[in-house]
Tab-separated table of C-alpha atoms in Angstrom:
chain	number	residue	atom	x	y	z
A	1	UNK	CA	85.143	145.142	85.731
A	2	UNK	CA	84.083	146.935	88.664
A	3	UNK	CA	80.264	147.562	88.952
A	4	UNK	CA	79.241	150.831	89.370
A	5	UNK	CA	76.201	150.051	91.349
A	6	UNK	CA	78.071	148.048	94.165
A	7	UNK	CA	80.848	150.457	94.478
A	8	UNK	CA	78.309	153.238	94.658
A	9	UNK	CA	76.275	151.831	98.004
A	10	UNK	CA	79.446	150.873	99.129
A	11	UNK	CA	80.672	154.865	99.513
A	12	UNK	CA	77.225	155.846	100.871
A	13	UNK	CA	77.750	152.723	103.315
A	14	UNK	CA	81.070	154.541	104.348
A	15	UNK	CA	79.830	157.966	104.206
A	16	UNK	CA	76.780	156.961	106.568
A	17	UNK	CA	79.590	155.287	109.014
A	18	UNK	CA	81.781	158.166	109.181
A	19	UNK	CA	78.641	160.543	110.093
A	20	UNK	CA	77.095	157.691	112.522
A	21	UNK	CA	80.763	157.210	114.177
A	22	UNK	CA	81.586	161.226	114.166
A	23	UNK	CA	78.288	162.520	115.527
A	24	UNK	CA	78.671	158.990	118.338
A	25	UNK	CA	81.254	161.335	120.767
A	26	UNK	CA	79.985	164.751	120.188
A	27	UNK	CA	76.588	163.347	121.565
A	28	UNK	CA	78.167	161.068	124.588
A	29	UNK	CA	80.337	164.389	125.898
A	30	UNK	CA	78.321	167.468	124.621
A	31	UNK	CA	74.803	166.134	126.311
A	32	UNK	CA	76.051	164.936	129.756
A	33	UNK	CA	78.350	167.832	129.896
A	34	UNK	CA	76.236	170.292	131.934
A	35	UNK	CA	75.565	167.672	134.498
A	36	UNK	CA	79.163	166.458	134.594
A	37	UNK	CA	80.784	169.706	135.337
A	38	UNK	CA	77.875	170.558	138.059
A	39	UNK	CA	78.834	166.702	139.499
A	40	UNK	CA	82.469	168.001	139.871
A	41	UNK	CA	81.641	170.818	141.570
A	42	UNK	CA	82.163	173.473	138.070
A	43	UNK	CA	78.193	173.966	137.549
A	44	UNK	CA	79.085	177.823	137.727
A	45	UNK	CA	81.489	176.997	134.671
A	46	UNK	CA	78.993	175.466	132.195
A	47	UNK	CA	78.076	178.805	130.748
A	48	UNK	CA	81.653	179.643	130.010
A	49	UNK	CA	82.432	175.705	129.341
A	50	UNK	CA	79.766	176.199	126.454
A	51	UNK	CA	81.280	179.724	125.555
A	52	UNK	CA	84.369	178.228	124.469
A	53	UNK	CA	82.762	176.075	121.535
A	54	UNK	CA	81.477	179.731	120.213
A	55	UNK	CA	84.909	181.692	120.660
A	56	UNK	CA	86.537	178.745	118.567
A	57	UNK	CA	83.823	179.094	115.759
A	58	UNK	CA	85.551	182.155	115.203
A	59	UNK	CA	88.812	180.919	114.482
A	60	UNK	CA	89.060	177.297	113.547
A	61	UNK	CA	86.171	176.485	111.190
A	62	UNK	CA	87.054	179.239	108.424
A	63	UNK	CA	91.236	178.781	108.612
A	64	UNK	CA	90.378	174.963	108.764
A	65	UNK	CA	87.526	175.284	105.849
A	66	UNK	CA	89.913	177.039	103.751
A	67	UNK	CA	92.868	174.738	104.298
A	68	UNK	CA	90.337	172.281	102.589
A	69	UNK	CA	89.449	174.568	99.864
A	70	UNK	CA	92.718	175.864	99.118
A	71	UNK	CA	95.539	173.470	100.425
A	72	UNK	CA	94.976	170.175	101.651
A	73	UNK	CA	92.635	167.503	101.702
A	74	UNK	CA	90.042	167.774	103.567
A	75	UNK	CA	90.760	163.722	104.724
A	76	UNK	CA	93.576	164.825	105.979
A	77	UNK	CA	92.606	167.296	107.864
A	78	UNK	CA	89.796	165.405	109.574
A	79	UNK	CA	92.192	162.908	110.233
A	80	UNK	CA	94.594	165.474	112.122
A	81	UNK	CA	91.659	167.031	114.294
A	82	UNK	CA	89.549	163.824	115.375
A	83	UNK	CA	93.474	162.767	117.022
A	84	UNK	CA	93.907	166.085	118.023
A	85	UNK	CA	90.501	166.573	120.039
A	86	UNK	CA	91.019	162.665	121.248
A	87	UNK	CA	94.027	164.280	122.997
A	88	UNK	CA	92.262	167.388	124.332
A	89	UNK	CA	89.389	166.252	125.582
A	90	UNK	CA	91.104	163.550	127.848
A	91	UNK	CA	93.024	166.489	129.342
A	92	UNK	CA	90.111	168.445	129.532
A	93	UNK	CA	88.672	165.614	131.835
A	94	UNK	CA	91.896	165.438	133.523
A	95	UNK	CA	91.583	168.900	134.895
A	96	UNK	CA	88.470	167.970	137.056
A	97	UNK	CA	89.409	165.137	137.995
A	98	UNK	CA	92.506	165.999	139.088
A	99	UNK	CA	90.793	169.064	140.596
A	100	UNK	CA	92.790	171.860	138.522
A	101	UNK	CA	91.286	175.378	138.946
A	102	UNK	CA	88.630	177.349	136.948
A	103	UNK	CA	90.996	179.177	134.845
A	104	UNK	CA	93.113	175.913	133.452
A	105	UNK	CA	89.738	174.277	133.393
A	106	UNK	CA	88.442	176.844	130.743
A	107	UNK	CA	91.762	176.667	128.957
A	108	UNK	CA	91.379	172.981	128.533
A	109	UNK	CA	88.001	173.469	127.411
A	110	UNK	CA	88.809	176.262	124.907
A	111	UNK	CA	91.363	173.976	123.719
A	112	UNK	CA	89.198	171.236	122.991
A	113	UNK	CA	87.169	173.223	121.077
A	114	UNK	CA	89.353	175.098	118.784
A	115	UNK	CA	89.993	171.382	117.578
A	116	UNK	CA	86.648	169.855	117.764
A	117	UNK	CA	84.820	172.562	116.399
A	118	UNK	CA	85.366	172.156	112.345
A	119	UNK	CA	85.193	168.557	112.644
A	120	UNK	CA	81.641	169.180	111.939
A	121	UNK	CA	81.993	171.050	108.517
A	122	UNK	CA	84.960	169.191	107.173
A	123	UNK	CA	83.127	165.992	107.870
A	124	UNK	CA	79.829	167.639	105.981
A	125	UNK	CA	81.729	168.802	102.882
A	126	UNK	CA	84.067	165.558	102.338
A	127	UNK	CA	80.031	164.341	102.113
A	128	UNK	CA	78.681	166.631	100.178
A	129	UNK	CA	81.646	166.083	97.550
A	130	UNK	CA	81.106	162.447	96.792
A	131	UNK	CA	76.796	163.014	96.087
A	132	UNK	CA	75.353	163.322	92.950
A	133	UNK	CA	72.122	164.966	94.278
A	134	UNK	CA	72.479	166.902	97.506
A	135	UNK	CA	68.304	166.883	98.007
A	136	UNK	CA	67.716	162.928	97.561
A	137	UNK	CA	70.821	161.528	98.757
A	138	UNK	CA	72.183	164.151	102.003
A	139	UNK	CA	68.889	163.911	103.995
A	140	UNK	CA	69.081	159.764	104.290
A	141	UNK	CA	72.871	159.924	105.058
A	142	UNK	CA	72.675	162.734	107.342
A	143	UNK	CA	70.120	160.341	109.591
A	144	UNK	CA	72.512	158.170	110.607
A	145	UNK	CA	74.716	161.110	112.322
A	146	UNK	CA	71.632	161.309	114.299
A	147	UNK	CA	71.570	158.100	114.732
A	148	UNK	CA	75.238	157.513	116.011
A	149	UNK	CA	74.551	160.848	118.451
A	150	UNK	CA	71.404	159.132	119.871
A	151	UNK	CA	73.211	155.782	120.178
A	152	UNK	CA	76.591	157.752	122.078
A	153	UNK	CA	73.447	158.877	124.543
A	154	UNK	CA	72.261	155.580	125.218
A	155	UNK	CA	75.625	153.870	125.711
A	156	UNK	CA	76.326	156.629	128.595
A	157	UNK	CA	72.927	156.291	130.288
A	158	UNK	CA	72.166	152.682	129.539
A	159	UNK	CA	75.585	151.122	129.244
A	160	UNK	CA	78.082	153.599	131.555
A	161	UNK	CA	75.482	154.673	134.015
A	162	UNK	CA	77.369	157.964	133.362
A	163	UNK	CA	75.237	160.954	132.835
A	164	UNK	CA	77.159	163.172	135.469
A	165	UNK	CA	80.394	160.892	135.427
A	166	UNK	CA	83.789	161.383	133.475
A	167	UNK	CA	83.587	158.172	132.387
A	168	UNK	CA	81.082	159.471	129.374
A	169	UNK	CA	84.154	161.942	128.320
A	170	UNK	CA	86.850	159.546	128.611
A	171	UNK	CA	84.645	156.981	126.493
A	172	UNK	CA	83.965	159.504	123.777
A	173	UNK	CA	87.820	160.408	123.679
A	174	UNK	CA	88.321	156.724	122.684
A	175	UNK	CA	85.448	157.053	119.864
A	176	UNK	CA	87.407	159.869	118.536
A	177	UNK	CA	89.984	157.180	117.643
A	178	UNK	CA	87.708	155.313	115.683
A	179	UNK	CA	87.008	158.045	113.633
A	180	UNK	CA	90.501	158.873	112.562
A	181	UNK	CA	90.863	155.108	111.295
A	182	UNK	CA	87.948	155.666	109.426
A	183	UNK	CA	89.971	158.357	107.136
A	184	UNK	CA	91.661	155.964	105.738
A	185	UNK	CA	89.101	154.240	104.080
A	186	UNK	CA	87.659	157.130	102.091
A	187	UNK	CA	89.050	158.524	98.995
A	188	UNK	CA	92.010	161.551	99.363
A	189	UNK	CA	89.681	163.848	98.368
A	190	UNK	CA	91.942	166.954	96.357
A	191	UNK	CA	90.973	170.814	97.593
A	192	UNK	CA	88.414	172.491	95.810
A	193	UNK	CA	91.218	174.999	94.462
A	194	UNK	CA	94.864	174.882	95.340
A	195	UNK	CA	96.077	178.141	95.619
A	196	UNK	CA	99.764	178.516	95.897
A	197	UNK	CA	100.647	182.224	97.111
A	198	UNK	CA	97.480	182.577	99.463
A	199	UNK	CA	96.725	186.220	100.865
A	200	UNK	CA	96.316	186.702	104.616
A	201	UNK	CA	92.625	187.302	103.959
A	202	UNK	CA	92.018	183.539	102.320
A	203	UNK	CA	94.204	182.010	104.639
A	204	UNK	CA	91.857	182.942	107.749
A	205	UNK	CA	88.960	181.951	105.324
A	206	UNK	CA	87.501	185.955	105.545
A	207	UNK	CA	87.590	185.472	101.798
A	208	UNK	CA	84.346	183.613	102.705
A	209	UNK	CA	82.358	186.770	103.851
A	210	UNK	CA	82.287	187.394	100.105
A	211	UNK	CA	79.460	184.757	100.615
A	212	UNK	CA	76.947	187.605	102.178
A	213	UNK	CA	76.512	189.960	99.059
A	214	UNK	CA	74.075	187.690	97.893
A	215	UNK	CA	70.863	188.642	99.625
A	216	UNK	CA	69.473	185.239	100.216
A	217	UNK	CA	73.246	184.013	100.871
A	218	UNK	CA	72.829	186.848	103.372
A	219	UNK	CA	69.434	186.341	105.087
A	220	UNK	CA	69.428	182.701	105.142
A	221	UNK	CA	72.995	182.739	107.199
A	222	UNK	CA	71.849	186.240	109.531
A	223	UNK	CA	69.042	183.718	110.134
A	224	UNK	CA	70.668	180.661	111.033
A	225	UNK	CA	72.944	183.006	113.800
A	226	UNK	CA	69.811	184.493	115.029
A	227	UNK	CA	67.810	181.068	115.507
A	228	UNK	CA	70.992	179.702	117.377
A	229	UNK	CA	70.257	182.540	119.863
A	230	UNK	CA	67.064	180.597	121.710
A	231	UNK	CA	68.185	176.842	120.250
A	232	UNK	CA	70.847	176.700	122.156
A	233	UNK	CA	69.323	176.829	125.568
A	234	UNK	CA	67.831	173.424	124.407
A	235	UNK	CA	70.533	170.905	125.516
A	236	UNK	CA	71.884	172.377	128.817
A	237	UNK	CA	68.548	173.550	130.401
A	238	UNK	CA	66.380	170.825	129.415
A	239	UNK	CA	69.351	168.910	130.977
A	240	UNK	CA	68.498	170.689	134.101
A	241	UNK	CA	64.925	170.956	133.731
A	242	UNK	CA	65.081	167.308	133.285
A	243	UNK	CA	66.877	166.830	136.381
A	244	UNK	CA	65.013	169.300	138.593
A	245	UNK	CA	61.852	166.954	137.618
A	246	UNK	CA	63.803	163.739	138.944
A	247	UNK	CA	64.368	162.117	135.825
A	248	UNK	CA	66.950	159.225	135.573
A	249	UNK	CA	68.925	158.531	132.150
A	250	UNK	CA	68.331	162.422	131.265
A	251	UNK	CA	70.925	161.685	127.927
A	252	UNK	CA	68.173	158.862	126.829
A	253	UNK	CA	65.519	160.993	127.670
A	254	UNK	CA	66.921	164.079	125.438
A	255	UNK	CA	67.695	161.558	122.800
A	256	UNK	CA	64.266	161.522	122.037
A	257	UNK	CA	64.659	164.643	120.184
A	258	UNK	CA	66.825	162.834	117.482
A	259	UNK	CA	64.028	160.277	116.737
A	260	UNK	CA	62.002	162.316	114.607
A	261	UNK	CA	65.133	163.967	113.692
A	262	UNK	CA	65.939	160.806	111.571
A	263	UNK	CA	62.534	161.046	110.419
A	264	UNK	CA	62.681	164.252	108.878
A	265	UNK	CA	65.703	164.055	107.582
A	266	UNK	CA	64.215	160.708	105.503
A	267	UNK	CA	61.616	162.389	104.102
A	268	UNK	CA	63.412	165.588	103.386
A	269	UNK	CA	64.032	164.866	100.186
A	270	UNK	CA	60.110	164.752	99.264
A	271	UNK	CA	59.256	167.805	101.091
A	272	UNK	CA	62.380	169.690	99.126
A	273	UNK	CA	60.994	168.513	96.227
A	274	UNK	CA	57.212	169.645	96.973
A	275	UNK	CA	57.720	172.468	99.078
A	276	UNK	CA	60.054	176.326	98.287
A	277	UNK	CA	62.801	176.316	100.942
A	278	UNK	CA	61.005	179.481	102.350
A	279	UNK	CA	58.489	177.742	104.076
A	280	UNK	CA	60.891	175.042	105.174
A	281	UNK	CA	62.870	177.000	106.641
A	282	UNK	CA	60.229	178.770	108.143
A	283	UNK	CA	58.279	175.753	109.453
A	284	UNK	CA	61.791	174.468	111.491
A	285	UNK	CA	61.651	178.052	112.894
A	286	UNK	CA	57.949	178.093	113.866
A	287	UNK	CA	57.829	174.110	115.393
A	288	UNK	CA	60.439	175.746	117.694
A	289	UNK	CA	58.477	178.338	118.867
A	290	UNK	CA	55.655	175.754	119.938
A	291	UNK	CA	58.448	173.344	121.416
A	292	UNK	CA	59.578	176.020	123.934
A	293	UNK	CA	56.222	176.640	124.517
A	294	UNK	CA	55.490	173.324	125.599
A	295	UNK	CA	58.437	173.005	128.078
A	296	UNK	CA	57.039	176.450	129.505
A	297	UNK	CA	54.042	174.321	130.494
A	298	UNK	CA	56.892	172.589	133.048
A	299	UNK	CA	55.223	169.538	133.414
A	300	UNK	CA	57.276	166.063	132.430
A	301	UNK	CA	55.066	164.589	129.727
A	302	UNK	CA	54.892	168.639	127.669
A	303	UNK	CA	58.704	168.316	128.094
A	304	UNK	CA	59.030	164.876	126.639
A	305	UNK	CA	56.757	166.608	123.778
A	306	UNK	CA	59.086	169.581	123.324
A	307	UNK	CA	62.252	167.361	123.116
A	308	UNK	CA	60.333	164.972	120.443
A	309	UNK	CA	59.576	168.273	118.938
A	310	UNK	CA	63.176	169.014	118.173
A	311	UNK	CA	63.958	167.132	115.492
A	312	UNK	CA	61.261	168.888	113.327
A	313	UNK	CA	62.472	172.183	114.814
A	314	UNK	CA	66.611	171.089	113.778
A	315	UNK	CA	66.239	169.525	111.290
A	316	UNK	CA	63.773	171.504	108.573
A	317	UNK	CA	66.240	174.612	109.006
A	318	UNK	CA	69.963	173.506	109.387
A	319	UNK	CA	70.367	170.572	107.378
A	320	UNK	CA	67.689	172.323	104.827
A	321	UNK	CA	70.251	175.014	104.809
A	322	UNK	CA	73.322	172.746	104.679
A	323	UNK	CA	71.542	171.463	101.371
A	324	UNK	CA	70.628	174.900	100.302
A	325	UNK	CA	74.879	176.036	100.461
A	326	UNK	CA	75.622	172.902	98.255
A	327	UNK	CA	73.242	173.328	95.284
A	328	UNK	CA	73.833	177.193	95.820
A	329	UNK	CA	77.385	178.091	96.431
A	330	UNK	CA	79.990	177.602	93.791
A	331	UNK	CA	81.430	173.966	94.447
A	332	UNK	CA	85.143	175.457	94.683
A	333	UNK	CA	83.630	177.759	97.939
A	334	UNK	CA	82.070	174.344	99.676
A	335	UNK	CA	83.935	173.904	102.684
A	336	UNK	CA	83.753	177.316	103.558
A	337	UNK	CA	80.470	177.922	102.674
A	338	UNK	CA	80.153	175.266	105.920
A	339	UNK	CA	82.079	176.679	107.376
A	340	UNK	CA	80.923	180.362	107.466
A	341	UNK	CA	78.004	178.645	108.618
A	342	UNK	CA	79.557	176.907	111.323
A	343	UNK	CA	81.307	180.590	112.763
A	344	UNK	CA	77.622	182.021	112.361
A	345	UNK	CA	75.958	179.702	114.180
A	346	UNK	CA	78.749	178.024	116.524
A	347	UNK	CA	80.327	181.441	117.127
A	348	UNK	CA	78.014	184.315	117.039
A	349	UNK	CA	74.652	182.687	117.672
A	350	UNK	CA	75.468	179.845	120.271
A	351	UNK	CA	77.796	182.519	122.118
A	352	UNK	CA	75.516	184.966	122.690
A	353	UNK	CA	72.827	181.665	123.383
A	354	UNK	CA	75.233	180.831	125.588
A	355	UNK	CA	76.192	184.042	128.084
A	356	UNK	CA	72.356	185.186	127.435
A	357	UNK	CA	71.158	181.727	128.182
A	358	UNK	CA	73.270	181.518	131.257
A	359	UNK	CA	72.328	184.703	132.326
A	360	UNK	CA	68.606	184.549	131.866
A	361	UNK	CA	68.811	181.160	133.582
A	362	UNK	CA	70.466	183.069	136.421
A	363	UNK	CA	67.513	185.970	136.453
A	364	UNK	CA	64.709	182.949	137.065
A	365	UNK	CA	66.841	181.711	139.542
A	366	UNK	CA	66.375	182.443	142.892
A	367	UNK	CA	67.055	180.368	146.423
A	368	UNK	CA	68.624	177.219	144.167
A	369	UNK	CA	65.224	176.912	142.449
A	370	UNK	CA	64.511	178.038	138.993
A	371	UNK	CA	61.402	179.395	137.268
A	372	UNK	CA	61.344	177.194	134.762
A	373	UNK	CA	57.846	178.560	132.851
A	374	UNK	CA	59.471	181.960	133.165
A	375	UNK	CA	62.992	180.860	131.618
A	376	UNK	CA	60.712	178.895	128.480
A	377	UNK	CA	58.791	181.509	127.839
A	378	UNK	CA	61.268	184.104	127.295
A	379	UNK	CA	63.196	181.741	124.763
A	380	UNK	CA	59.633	180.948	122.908
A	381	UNK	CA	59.319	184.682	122.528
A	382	UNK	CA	62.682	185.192	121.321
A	383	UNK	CA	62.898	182.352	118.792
A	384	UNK	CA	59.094	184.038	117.656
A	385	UNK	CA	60.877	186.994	116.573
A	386	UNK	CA	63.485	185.085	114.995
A	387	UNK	CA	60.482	183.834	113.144
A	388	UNK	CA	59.162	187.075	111.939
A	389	UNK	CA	62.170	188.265	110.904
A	390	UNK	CA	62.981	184.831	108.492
A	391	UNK	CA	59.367	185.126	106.892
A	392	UNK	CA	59.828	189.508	106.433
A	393	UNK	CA	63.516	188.761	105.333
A	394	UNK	CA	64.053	185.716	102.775
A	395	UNK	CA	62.708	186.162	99.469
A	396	UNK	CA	64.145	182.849	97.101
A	397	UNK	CA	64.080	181.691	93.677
A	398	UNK	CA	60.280	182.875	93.248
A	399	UNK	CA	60.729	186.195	93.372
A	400	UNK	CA	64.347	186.907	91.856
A	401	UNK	CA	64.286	188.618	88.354
């Protein structure tokens, strides 16, 4: 007779490979990116290059979440896109290599992204639907997708020697592989409801917007959007700011960040239990605004303390909120809970990050050489606000009648 106990660490044993091997590639291509495209002479395309990952958040994530909901596994879909973006990100490293101009360059890029993009969610709820108890059990799990992004930055600076070289993508591609064998170890997880005759509006997933007439629903996802604003100026212009200084192995260097990401996320699960989410959430928000502040200072060793700084600043707001959708949201709603998340934050907050980012970057340019306290300090005073706004905004359990 089969022991419950065994078979039970040996799903969390799969469930901590699939999020070590799936988080391995976005890390290896999404950190060196900047530096690659700037290599191969498309630095002036790394705004736009980023853009694309935020115009797909508005499309994929929601039609793919409620696929998973509503129609198919959510297995097999995982299985379908980790192929899919194997194939599209080789081409996408194709086109520069084989020197292809700006436009095909972006459409590559957009490409890749309108496949990679849900991976993230689907891969988050097929976890979230084998757990017992979202607060103990996600945090712990969720550290070793951390820990497979910091080892895909390693392998390119340590092991490739490729932080501006295609060799990182091309690598990562080949991870993507590995992923989609891993699908067919876990369990062909059913939709949350099969719905037969599906309206236009649930097939795009805008049945998820439903989602926001909850007020806390409401603030804690406005929130999330608005904090992705200022975050994500963190990988691509501490990339540069990194490089500027004369740093070497700039992905191992950012890496740092995820060390006391895996921290957090192990004790999670005690501060849940100690602390109301309101001043979790708020905590993530306000480490932030210190972190920025420190690479505002411009000198290496306040950088290396703002990148170790991140994965307090990452970690006690998104995957606090991830946990917050799963004990909050009707179960039948989780993979578009995720993913309305995903569209929020991938789509409307890390595309206006994005063009504002690039364009700010651009204003403390001048001559080739960049103001770099100038550039910090603006995103420490935005992310500030973001702060205010959280602690005016979210009200929680404690003060619902």
């Amino acid at each position: 007779m089969p022991d419950p106990t065994t078979d039970a660490k040996a799903s969390r044993r799969m469930l901590a490979t699939l999020f070590f091997c799936t988080a391995m590639p976005m890390g290896m291509w999404g950190v060196p990116l900047a530096n690659v495209f700037a290599a191969h002479g498309r630095g002036h395309l790394v705004p736009w290059v980023l853009a694309t990952t935020s115009i797909a958040a508005f499309i994929s994530p929601l039609f793919v979440g409620a696929l998973a909901d509503q129609k198919h596994s959510p297995v097999l879909l995982l299985r379908w896109l980790t192929a899919a973006t194997c194939v599209a990100l080789l081409i996408t490293c194709g086109s520069l290599a084989w020197g292809w101009g700006d436009a095909a360059v972006l459409a590559c890029a957009q490409g890749l992204a309108l496949l990679a993009t849900p991976v993230w969610s689907v891969t988050s709820s097929i976890v979230f639907s084998q757990l017992h108890d979202a607060k103990q059990q996600f945090g712990p799990l969720r550290a070793w997708a951390t820990a497979g992004w910091m080892a895909g930055c390693w392998i390119v600076s340590f092991v490739l020697k490729a932080d501006a070289s295609l060799v990182a993508g091309v690598t990562a591609a080949g991870l993507w592989l590995v992923v989609m064998t891993l699908t067919w170890r876990l369990p062909m997880i059913p939709p949350g409801e099969v719905v037969q005759h599906r309206t236009w509006r649930q097939i795009l997933g805008l049945d998820a917007l439903e989602l926001l007439k909850h007020r806390d629903h409401r603030v804690v996802f406005i929130t999330a959007a608005l904090y992705c604003v200022p975050l994500a100026a963190f990988y691509p212009y501490t990339s540069r700011h990194l490089h500027d200084l004369g740093v070497q192995n700039i992905s191992a260097v950012i890496s740092l960040g995820q060390t006391t990401e895996i921290l957090v996320m192990l004790l999670l699960a005690g501060v849940l239990a100690r602390v109301r989410l309101k001043w979790v959430f708020l905590s993530g928000i306000a480490i932030c605004v210190v972190r920025y502040a420190c690479n505002a200072l411009a000198t290496l060793p306040w950088l290396l303390v703002g990148t170790l700084l991140h994965g307090f600043a990452y970690t006690l707001y998104f995957i606090t909120t991830q946990i917050y959708l799963e004990e909050r949201v009707d179960p039948k709603w989780r993979a578009r809970a995720q993913a309305l998340l995903a569209l929020l934050m991938g789509g409307v907050g890390n595309l206006i990050g994005y063009l504002g980012g690039g364009w700010w970057h651009a204003a403390c340019t001048k001559n080739g050489v960049t103001d770099w306290p100038r550039f910090w300090w603006g995103e420490t005073a935005l992310t500030a606000v973001v702060c205010v706004f959280s602690a005016l905004a979210y009200r929680g359990r404690a003060h619902q009648t």
